[in-house]
PDB file of C-alpha atoms in Angstrom:
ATOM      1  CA  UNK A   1      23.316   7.087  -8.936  1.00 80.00           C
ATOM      2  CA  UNK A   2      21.385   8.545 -12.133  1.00 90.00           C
ATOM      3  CA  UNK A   3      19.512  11.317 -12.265  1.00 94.00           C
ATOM      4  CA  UNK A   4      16.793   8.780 -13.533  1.00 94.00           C
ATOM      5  CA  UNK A   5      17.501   6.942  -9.629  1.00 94.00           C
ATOM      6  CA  UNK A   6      17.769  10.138  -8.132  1.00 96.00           C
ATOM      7  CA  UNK A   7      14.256  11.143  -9.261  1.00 97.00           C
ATOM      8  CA  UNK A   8      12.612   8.326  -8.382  1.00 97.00           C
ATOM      9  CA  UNK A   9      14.166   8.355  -4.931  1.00 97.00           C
ATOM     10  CA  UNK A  10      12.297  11.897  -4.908  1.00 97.00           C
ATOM     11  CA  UNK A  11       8.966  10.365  -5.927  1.00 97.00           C
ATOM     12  CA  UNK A  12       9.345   7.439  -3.487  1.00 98.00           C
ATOM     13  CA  UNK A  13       9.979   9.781  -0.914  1.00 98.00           C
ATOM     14  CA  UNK A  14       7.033  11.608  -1.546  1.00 98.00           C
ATOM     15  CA  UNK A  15       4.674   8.514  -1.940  1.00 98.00           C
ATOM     16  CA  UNK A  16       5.869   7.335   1.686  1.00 98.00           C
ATOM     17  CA  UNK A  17       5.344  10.667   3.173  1.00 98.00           C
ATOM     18  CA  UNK A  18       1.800  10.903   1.677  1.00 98.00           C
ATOM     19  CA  UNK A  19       1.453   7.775   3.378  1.00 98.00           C
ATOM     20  CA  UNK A  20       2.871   8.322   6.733  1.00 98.00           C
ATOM     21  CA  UNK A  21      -0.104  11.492   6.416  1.00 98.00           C
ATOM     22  CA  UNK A  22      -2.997   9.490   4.812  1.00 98.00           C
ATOM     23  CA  UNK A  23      -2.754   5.914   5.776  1.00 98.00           C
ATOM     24  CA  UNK A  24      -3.998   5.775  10.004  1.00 98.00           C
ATOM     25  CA  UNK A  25      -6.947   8.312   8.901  1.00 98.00           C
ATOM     26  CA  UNK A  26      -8.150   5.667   6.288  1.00 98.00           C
ATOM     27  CA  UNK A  27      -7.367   3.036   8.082  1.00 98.00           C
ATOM     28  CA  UNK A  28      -9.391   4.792  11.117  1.00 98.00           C
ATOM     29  CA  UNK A  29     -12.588   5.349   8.857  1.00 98.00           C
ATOM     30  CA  UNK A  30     -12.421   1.870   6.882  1.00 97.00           C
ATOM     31  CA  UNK A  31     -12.864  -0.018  10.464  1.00 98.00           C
ATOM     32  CA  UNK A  32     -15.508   2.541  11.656  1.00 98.00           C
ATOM     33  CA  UNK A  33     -17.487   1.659   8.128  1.00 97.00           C
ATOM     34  CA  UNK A  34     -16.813  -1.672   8.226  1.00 97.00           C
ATOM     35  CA  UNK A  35     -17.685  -2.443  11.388  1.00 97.00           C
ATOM     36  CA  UNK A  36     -21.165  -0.751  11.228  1.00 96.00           C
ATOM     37  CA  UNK A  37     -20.250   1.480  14.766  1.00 95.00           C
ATOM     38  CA  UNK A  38     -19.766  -1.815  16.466  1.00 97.00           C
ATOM     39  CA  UNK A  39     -15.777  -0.985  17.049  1.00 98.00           C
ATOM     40  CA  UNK A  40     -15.245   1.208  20.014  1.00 98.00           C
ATOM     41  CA  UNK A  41     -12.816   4.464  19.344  1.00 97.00           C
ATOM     42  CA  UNK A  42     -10.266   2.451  22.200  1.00 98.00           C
ATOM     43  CA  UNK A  43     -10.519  -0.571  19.411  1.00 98.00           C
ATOM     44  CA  UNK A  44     -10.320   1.743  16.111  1.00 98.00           C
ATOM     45  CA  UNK A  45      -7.309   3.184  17.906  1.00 98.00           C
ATOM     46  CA  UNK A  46      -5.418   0.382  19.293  1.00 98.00           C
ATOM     47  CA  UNK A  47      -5.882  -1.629  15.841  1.00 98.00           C
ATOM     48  CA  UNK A  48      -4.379   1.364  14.224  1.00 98.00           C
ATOM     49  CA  UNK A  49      -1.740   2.231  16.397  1.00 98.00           C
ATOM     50  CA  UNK A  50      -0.617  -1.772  16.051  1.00 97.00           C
ATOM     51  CA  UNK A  51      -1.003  -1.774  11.832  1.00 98.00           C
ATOM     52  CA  UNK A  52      -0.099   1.318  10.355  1.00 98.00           C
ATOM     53  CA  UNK A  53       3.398   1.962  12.131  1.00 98.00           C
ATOM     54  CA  UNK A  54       4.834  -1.694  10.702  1.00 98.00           C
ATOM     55  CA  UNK A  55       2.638  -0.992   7.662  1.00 98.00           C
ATOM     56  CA  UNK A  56       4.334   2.479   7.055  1.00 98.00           C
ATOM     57  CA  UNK A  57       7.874   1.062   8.201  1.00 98.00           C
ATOM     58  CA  UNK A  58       7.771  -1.750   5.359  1.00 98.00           C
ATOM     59  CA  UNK A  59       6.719   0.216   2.806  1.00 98.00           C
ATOM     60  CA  UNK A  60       9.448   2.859   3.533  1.00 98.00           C
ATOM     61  CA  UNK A  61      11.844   0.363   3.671  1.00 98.00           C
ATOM     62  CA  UNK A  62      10.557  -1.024   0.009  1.00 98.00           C
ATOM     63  CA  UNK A  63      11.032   2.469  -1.428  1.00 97.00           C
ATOM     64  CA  UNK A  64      14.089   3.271  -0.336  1.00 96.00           C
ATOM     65  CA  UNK A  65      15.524  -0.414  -1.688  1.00 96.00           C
ATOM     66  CA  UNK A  66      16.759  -0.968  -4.825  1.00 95.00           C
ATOM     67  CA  UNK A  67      14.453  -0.987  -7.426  1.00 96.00           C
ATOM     68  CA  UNK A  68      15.997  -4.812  -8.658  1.00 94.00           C
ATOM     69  CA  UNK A  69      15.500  -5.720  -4.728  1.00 95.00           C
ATOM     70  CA  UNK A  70      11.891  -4.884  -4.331  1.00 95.00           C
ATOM     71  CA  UNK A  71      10.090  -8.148  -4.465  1.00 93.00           C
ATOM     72  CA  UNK A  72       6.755  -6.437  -4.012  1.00 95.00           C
ATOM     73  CA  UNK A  73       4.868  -3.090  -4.465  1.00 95.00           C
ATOM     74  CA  UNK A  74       3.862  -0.794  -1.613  1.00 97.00           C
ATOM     75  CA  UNK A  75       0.028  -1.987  -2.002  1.00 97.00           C
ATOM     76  CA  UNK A  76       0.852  -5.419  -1.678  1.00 96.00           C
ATOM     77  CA  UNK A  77       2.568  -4.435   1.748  1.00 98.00           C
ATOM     78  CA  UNK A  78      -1.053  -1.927   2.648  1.00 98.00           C
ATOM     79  CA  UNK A  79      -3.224  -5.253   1.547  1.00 97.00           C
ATOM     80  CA  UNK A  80      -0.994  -7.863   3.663  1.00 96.00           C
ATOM     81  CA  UNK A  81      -0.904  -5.905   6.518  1.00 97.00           C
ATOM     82  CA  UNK A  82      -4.497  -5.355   6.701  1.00 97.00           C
ATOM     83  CA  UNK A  83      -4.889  -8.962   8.468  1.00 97.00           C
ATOM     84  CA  UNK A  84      -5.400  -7.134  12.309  1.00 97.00           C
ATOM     85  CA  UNK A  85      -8.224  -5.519  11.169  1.00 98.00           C
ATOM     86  CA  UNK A  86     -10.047  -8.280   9.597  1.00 98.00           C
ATOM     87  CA  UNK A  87      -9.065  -9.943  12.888  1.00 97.00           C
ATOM     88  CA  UNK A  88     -10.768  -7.302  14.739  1.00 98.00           C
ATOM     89  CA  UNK A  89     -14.197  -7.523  12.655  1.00 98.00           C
ATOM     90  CA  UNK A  90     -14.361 -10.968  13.386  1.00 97.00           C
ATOM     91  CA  UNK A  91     -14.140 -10.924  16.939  1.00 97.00           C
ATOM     92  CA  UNK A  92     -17.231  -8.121  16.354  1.00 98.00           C
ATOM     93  CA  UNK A  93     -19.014 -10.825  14.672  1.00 97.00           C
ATOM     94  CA  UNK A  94     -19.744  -8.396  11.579  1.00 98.00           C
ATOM     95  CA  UNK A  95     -20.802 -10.148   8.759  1.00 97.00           C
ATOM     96  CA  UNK A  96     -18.351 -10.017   5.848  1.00 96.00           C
ATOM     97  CA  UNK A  97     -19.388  -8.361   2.768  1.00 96.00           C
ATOM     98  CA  UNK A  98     -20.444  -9.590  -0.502  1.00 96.00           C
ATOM     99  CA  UNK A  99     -17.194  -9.657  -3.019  1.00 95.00           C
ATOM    100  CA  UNK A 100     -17.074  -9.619  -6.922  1.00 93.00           C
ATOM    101  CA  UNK A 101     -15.483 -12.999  -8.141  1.00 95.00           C
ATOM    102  CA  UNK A 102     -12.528 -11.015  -9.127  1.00 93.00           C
ATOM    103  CA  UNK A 103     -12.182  -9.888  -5.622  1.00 92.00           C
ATOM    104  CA  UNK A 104     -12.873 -13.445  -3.971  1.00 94.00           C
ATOM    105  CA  UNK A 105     -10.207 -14.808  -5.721  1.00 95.00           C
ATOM    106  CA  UNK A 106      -7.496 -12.323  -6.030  1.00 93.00           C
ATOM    107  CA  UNK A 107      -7.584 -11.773  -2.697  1.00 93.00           C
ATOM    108  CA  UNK A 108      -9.421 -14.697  -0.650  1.00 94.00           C
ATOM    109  CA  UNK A 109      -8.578 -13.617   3.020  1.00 94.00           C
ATOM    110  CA  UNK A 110     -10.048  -9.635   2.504  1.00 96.00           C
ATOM    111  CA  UNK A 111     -13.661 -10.714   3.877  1.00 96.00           C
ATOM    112  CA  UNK A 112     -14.298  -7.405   4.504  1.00 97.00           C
ATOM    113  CA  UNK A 113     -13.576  -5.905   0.966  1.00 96.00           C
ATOM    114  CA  UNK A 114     -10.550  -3.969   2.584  1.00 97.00           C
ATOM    115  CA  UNK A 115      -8.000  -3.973   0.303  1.00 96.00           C
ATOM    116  CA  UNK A 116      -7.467  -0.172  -1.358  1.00 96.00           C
ATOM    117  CA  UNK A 117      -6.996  -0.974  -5.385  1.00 93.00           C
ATOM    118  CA  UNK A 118      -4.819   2.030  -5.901  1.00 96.00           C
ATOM    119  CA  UNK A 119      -3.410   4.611  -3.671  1.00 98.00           C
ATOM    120  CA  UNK A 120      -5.902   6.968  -4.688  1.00 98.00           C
ATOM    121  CA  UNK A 121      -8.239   4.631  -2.481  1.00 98.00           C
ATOM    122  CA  UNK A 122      -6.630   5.511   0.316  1.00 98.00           C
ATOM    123  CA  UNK A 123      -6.806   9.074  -0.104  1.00 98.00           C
ATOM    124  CA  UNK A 124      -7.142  11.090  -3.912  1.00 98.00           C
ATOM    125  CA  UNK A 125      -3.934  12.667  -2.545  1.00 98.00           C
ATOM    126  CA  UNK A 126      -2.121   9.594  -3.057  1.00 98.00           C
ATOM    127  CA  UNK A 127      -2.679   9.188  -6.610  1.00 98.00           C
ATOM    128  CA  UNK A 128      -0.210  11.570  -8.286  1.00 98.00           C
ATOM    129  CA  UNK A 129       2.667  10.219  -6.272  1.00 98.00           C
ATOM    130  CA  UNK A 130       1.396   6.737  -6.843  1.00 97.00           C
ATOM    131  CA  UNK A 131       1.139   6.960 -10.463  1.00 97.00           C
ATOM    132  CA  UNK A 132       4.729   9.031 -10.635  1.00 97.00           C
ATOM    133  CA  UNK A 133       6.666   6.740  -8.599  1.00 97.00           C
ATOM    134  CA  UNK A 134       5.384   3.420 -10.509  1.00 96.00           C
ATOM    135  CA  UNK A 135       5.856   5.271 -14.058  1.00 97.00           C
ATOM    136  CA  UNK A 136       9.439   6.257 -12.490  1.00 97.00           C
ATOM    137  CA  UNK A 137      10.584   3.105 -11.672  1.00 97.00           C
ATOM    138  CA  UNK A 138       9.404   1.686 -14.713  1.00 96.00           C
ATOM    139  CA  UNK A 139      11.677   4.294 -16.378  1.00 96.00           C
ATOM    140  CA  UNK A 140      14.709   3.551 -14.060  1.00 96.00           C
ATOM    141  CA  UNK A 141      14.035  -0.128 -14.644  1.00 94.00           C
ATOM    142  CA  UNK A 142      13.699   0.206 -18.453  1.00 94.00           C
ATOM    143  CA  UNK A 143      16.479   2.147 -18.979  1.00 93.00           C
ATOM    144  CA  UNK A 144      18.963  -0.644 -17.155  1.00 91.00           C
ATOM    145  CA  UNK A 145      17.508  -3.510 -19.255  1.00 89.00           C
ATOM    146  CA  UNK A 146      18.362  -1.229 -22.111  1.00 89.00           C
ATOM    147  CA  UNK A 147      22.217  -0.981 -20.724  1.00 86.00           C
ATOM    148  CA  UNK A 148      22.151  -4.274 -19.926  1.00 83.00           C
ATOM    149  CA  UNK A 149      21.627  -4.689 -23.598  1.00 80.00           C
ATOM    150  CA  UNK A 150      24.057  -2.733 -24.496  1.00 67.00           C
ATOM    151  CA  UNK A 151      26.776  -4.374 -22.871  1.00 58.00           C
TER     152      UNK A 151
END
């Protein structure tokens, strides 16, 4: 392993801790907003205790992989695994929300406008690791093409 690997196993690291800490909270307050006050705290609880642990595990499990194995990005894992809670405001009969055509169509199943853009959505504490990890792997991923090259 590099140092370049090694570093980026420190940031990745880092950006799954800060989400272990800052994901449920979010996740908590985006169903209380969404739902207007019409989810109980039993509901908000039980649809977080059911996403964010399988949520959290995946992404983990992305940023400890490879980076030549990783066939997504951690907030394509918090975006697909958001599908329990529009399940939930459904079955509250809350009225989705109006979308930007950018949103409607990127991401046609988030009738709720859930999905965070960046990690600093989920919580500003989020953003430095976010933007470290990316730029490291970008490095690490760089720097093989370039001995790839090489070769």
């Amino acid at each position: 392993m590099t140092d370049d690997e090694q570093r980026l196993g420190e940031f990745a690291n880092a950006l799954a801790d800060g989400l272990d800490q800052h994901f449920g909270p979010w996740l908590a307050q985006l169903i209380a907003v969404r739902s207007g006050g019409a989810a109980s705290s039993d509901e908000i609880r039980a649809t977080v205790d059911a996403v964010a642990p399988t949520v959290l595990d995946q992404v983990r499990r992305l940023l400890q992989a490879d980076i030549d194995e990783q066939r997504a990005n951690p907030l394509d894992l918090v975006r697909r695994g958001l599908g329990p809670v529009t399940e939930l405001l459904r079955a509250l009969e809350v009225s989705p929300v109006d979308r930007d055509p950018f949103a409607v169509q990127t991401f046609p199943d988030d009738l709720y406008d859930l999905a965070p853009a960046t990690f600093a959505d989920i919580d500003e504490a989020l953003h430095e690791p976010g933007l470290m990890w990316g730029a490291a792997k970008a490095h690490v991923h760089l720097s093989r093409r370039r001995a790839e090259g090489l070769r």
